[in-house]
mmCIF file of N, CA and C in Angstrom:
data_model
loop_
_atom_site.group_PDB
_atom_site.id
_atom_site.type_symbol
_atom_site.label_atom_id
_atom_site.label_comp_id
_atom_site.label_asym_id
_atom_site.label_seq_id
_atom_site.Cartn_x
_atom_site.Cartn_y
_atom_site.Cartn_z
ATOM 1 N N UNK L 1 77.349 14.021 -39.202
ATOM 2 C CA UNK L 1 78.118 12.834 -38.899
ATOM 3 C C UNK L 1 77.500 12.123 -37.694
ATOM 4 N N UNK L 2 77.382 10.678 -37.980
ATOM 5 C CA UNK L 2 76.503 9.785 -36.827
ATOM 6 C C UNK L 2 78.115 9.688 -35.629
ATOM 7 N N UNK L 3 77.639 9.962 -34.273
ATOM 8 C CA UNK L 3 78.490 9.798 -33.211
ATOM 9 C C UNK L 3 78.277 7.995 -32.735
ATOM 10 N N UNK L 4 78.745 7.328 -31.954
ATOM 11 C CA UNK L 4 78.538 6.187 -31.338
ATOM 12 C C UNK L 4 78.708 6.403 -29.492
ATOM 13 N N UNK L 5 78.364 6.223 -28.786
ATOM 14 C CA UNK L 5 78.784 6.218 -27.188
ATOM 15 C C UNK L 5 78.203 4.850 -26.840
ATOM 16 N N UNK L 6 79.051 4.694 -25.947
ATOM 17 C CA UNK L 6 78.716 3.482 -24.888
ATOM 18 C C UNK L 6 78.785 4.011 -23.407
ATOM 19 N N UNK L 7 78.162 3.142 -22.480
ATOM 20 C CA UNK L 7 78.099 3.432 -20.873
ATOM 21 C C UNK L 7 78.387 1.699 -20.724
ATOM 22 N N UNK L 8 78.587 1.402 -19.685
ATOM 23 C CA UNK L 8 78.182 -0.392 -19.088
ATOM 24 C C UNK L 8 77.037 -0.950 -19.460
ATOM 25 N N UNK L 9 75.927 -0.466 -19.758
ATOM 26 C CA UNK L 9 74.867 -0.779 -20.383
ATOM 27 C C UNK L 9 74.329 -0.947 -21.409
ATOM 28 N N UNK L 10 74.847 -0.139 -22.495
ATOM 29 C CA UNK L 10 74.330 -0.194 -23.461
ATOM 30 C C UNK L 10 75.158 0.396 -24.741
ATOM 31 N N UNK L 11 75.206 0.293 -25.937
ATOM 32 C CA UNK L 11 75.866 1.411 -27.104
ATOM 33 C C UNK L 11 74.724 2.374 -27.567
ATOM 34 N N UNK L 12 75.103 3.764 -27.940
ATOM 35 C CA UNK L 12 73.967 4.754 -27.932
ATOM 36 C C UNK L 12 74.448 5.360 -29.341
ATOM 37 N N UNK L 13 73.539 5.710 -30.040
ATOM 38 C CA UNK L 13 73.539 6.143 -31.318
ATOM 39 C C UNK L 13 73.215 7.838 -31.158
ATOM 40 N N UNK L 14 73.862 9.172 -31.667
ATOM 41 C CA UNK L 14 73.430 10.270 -31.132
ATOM 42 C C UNK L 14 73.501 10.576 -32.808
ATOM 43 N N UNK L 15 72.599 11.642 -33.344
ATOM 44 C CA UNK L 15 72.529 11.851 -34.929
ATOM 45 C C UNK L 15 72.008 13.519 -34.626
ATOM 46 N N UNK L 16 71.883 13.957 -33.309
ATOM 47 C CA UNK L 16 70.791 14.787 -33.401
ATOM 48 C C UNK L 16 72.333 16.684 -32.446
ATOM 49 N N UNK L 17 73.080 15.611 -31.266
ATOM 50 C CA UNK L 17 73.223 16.609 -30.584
ATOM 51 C C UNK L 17 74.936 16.873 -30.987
ATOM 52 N N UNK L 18 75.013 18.731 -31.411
ATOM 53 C CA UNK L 18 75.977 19.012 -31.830
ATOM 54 C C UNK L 18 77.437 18.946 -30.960
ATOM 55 N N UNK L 19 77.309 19.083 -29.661
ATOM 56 C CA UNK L 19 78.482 18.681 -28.944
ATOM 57 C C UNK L 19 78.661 17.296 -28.321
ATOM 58 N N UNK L 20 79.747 16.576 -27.478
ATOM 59 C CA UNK L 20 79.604 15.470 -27.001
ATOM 60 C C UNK L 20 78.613 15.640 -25.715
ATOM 61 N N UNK L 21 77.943 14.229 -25.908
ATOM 62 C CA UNK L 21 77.419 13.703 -24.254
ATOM 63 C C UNK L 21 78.488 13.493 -23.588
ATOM 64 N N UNK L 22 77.582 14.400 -22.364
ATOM 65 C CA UNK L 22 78.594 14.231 -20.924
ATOM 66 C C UNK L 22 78.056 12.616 -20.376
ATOM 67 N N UNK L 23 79.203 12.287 -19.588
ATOM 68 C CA UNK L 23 78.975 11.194 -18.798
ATOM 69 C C UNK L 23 79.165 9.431 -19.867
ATOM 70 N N UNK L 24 78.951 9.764 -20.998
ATOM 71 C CA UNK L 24 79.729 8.575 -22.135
ATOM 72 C C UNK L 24 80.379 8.838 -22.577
ATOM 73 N N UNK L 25 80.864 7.694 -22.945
ATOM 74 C CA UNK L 25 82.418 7.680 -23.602
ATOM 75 C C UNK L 25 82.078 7.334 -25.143
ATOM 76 N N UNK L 26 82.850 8.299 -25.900
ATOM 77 C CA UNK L 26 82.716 8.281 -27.544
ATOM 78 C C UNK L 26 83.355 6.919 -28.348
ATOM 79 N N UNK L 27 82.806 6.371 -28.908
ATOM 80 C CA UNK L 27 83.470 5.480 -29.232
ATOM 81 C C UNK L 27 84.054 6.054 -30.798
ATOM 82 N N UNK L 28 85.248 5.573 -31.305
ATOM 83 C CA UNK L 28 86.050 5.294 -32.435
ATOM 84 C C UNK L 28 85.765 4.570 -33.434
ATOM 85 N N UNK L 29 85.147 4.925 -34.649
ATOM 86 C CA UNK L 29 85.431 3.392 -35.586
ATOM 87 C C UNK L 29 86.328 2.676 -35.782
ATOM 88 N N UNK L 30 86.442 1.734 -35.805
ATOM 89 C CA UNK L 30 87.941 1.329 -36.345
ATOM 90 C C UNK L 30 87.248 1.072 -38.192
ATOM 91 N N UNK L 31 88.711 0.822 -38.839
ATOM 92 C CA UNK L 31 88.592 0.993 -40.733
ATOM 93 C C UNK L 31 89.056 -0.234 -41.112
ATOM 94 N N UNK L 32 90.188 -0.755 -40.182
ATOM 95 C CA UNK L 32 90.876 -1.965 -40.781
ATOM 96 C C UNK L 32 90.541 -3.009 -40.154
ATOM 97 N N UNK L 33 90.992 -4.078 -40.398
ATOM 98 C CA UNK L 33 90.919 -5.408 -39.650
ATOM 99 C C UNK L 33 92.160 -6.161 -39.530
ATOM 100 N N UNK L 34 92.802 -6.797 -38.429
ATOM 101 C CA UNK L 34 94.176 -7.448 -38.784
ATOM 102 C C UNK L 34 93.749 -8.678 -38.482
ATOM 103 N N UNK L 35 92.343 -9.498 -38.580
ATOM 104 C CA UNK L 35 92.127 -10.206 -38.029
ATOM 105 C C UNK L 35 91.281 -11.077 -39.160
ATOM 106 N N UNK L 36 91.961 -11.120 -40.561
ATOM 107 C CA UNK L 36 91.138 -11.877 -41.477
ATOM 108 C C UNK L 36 89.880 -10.844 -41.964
ATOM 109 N N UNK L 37 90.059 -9.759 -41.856
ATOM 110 C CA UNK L 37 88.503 -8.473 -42.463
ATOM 111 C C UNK L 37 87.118 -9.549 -42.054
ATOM 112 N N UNK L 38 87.516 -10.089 -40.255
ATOM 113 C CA UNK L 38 85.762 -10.346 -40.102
ATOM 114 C C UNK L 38 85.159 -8.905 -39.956
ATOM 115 N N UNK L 39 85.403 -7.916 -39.518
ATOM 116 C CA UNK L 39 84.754 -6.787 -38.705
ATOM 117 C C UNK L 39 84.204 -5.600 -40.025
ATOM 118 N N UNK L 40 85.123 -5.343 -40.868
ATOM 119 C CA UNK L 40 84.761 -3.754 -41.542
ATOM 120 C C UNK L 40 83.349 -4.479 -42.481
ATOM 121 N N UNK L 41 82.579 -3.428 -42.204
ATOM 122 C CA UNK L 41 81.139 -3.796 -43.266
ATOM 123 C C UNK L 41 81.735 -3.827 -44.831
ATOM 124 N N UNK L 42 81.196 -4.655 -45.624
ATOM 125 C CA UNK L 42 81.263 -4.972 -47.159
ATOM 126 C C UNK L 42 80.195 -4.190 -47.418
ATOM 127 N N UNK L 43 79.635 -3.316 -48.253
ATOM 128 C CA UNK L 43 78.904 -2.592 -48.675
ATOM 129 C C UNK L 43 79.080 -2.652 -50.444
ATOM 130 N N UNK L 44 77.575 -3.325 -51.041
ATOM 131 C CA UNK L 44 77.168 -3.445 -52.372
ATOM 132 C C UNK L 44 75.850 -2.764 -52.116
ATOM 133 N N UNK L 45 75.832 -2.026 -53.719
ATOM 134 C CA UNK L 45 75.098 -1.193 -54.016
ATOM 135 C C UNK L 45 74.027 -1.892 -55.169
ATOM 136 N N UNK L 46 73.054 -1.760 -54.934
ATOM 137 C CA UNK L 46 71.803 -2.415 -55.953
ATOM 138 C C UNK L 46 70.836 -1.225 -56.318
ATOM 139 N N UNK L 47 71.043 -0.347 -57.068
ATOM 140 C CA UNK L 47 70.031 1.015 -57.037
ATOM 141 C C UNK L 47 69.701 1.519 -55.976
ATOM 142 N N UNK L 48 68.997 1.867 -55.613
ATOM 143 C CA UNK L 48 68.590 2.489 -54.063
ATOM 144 C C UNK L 48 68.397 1.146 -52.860
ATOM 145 N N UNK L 49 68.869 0.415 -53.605
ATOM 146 C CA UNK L 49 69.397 -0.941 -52.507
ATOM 147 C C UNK L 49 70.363 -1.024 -52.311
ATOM 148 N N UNK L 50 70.434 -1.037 -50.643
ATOM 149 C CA UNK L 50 72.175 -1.049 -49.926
ATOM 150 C C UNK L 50 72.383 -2.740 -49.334
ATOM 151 N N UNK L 51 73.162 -3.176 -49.270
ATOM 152 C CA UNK L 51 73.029 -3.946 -48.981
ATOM 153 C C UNK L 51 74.788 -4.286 -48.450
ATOM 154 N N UNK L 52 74.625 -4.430 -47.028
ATOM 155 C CA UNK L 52 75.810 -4.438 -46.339
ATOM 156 C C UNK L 52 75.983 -5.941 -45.222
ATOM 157 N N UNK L 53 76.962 -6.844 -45.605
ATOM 158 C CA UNK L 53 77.624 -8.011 -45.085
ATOM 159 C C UNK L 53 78.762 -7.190 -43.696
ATOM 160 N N UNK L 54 79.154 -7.837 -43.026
ATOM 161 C CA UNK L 54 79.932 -7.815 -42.381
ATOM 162 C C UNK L 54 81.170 -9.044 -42.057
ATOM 163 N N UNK L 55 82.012 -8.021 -42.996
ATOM 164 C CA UNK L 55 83.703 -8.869 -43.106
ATOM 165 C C UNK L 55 83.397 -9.543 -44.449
ATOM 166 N N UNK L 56 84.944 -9.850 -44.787
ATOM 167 C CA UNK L 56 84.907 -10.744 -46.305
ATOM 168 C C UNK L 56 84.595 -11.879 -45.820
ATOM 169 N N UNK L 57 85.270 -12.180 -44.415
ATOM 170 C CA UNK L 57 84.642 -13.409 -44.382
ATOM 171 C C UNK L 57 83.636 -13.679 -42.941
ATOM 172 N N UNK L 58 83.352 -14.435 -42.860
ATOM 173 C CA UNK L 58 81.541 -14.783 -41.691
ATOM 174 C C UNK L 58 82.080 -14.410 -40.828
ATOM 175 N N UNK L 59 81.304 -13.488 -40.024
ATOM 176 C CA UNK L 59 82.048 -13.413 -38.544
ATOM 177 C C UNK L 59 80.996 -14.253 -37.628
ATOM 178 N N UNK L 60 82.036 -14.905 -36.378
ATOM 179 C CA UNK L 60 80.694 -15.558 -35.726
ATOM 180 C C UNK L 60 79.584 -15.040 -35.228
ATOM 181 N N UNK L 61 78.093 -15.751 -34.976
ATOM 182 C CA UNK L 61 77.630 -15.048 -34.921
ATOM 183 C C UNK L 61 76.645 -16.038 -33.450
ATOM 184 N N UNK L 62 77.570 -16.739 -32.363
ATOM 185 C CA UNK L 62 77.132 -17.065 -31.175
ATOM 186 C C UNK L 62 77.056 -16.174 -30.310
ATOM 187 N N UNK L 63 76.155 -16.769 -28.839
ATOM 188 C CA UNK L 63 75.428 -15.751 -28.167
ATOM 189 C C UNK L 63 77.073 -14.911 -27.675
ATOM 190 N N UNK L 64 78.122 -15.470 -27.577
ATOM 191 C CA UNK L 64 79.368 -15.039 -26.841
ATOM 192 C C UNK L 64 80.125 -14.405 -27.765
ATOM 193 N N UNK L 65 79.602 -14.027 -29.533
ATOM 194 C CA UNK L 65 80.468 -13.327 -29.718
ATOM 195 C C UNK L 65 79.826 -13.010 -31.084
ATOM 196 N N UNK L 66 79.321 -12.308 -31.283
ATOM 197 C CA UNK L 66 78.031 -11.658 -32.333
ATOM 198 C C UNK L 66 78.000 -10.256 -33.002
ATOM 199 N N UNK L 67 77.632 -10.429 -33.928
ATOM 200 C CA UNK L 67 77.478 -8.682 -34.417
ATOM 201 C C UNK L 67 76.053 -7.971 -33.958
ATOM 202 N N UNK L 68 76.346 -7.034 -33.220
ATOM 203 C CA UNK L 68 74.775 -6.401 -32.952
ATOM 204 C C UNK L 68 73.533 -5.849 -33.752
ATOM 205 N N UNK L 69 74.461 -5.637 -34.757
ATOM 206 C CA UNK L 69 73.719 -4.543 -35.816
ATOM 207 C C UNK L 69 74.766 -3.877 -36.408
ATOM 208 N N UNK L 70 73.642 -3.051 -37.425
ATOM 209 C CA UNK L 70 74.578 -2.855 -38.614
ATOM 210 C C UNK L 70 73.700 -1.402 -38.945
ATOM 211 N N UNK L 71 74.091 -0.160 -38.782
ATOM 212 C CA UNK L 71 73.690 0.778 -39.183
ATOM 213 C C UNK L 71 74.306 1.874 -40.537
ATOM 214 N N UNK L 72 73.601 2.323 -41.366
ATOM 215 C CA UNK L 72 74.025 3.286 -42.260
ATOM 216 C C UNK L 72 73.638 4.579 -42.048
ATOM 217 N N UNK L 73 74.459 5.735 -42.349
ATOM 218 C CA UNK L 73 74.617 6.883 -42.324
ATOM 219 C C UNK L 73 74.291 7.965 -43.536
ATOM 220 N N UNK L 74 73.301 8.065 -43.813
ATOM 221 C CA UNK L 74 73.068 8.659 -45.262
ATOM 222 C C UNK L 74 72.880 10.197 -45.176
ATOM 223 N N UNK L 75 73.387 11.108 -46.342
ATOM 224 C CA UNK L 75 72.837 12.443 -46.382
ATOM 225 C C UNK L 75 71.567 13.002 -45.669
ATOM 226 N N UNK L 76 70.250 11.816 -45.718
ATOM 227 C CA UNK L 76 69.311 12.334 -45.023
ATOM 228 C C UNK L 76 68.869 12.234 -43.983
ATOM 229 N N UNK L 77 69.506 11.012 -43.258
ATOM 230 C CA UNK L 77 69.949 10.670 -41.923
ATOM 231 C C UNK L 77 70.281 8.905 -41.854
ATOM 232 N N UNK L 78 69.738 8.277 -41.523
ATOM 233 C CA UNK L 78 70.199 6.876 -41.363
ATOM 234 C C UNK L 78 69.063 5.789 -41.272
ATOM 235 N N UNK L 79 69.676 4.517 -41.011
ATOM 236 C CA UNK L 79 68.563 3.105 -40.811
ATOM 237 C C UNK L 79 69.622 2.454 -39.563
ATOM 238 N N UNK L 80 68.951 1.667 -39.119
ATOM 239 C CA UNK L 80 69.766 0.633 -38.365
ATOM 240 C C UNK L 80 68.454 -1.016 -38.556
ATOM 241 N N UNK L 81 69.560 -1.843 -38.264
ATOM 242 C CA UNK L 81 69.121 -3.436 -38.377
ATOM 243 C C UNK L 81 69.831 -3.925 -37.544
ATOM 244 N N UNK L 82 68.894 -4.320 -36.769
ATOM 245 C CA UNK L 82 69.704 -5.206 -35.318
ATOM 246 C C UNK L 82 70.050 -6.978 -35.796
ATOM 247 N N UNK L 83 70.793 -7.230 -34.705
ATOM 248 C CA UNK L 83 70.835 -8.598 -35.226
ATOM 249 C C UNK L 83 70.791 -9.402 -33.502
ATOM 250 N N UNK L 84 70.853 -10.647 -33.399
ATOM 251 C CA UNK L 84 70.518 -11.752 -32.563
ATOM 252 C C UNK L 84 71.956 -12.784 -32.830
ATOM 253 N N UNK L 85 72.189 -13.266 -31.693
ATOM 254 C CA UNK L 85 73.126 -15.179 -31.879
ATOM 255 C C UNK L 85 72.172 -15.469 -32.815
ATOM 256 N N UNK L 86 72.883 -16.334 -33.814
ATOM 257 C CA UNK L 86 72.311 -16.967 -34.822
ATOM 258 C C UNK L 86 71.926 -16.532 -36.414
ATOM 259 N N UNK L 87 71.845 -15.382 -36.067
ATOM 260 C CA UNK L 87 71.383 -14.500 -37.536
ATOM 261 C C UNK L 87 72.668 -14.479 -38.340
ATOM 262 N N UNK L 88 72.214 -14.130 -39.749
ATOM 263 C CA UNK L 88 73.199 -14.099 -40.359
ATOM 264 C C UNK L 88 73.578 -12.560 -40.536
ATOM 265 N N UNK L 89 74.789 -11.811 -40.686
ATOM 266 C CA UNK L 89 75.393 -10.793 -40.022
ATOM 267 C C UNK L 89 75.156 -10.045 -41.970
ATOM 268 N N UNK L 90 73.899 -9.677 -42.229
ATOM 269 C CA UNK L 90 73.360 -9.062 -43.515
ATOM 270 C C UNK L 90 72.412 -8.293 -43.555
ATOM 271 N N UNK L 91 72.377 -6.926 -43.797
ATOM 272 C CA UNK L 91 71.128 -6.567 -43.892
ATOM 273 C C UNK L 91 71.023 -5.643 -45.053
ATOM 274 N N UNK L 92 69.681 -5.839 -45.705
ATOM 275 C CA UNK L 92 69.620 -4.692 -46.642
ATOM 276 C C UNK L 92 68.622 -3.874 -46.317
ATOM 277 N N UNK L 93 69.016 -2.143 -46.724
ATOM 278 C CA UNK L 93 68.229 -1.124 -46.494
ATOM 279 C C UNK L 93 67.896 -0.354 -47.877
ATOM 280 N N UNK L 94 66.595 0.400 -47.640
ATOM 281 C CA UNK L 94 66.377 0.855 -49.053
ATOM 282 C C UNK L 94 66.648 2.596 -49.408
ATOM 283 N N UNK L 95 66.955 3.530 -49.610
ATOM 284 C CA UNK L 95 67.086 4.582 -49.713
ATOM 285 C C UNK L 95 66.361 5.262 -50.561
ATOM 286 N N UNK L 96 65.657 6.412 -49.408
ATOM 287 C CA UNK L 96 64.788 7.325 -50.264
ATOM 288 C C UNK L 96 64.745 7.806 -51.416
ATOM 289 N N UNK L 97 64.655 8.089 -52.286
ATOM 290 C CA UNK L 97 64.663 9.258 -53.645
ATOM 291 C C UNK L 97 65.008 9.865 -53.517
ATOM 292 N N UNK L 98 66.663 9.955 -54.139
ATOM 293 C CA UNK L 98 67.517 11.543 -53.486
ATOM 294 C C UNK L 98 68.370 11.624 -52.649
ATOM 295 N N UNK L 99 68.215 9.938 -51.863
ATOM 296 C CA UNK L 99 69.249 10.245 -50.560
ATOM 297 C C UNK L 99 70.644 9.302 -50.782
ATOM 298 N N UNK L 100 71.053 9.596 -50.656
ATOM 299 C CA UNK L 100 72.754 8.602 -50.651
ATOM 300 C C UNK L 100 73.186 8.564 -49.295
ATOM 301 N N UNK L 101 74.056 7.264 -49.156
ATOM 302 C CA UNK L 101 74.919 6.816 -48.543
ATOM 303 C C UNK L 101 76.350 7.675 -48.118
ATOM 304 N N UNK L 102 76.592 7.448 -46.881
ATOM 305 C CA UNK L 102 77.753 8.231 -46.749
ATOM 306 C C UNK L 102 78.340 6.894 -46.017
ATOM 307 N N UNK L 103 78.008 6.186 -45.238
ATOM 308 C CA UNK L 103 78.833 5.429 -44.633
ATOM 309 C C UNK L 103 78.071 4.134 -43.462
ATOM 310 N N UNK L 104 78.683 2.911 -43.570
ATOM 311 C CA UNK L 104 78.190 2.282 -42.955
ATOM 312 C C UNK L 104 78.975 1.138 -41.648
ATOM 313 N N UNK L 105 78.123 1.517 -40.704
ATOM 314 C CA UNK L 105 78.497 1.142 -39.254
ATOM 315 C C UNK L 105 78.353 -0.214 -38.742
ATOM 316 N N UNK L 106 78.889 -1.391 -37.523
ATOM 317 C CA UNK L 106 78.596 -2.331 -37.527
ATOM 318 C C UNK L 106 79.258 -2.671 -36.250
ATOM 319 N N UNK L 107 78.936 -3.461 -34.819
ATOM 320 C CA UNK L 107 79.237 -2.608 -33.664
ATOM 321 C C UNK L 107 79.166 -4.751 -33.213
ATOM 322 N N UNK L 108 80.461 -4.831 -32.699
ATOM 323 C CA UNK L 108 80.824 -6.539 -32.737
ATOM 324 C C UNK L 108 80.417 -6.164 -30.525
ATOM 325 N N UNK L 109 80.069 -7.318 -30.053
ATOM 326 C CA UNK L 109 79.964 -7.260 -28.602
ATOM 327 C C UNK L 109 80.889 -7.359 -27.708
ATOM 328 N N UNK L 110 82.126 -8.114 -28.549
ATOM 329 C CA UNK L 110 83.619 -8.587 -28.042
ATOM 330 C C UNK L 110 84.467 -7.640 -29.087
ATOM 331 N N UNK L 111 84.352 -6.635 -29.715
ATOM 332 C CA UNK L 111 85.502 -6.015 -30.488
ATOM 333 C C UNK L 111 85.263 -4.714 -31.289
ATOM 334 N N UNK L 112 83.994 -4.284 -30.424
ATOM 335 C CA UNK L 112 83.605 -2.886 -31.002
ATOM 336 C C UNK L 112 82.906 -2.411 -31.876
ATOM 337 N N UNK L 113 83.634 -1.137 -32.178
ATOM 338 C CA UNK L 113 82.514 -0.467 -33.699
ATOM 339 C C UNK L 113 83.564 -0.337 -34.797
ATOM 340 N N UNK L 114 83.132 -0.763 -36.293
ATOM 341 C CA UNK L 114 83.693 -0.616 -36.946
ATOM 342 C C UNK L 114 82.693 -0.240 -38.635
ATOM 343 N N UNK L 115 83.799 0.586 -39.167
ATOM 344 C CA UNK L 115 83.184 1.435 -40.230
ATOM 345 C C UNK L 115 83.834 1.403 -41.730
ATOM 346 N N UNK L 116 82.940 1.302 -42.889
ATOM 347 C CA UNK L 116 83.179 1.239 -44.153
ATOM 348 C C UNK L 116 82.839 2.864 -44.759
ATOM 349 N N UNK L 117 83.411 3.426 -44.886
ATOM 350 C CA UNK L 117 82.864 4.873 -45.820
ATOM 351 C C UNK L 117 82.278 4.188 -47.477
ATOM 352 N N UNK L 118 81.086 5.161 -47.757
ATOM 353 C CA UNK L 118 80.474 4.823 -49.166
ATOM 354 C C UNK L 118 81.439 4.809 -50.319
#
């Protein structure tokens, strides 16, 4: 299972260490949205093409309030796709031969981390 932490600096991705990091704070996915479903990732499947939107509908995507990226969690470990102000909040990833999806992540700058299971 992929962990998330944040410090004042930065959000940290941990895939590797079995107990918590000392000194960050774990972050929570959230599942729902009460806010129009901008936040939970949409996740469509194209053969070993993933291909994950964030929210049913556009979330903004200015320098003051943006999606960072969008990471997936697969049986054999994961991908991440960063994003920028301006980009459009989409990315597709391709999956090895053999590997599946377990779940996909998506981490807003004003409203957190939030998660779609496969």
């Amino acid at each position: 299972m992929s962990r998330f932490y944040k410090d004042d600096k930065a959000v940290l991705l941990d895939v590797f260490e079995k107990n918590p990091v000392s000194g960050l704070n774990l972050l929570e996915a959230n599942v729902t949205d009460a806010a129009g479903e901008k936040h939970v990732p949409v996740i469509e499947k194209d053969g070993q093409d993933i291909i994950v939107r964030v929210g049913e509908v556009p979330h903004p995507m200015m320098e003051e309030h943006y999606i960072m990226g969008v990471y997936i969690e697969t049986k054999q470990g994961g991908q991440l796709c960063r994003f920028q102000p301006g980009d459009e909040p989409r990315a597709v990833f391709t999956l090895a031969p053999g590997d599946e999806l377990v779940a996909a992540y998506e981490y807003c700058n004003l409203h957190g981390l939030w998660k779609a299971d496969a």
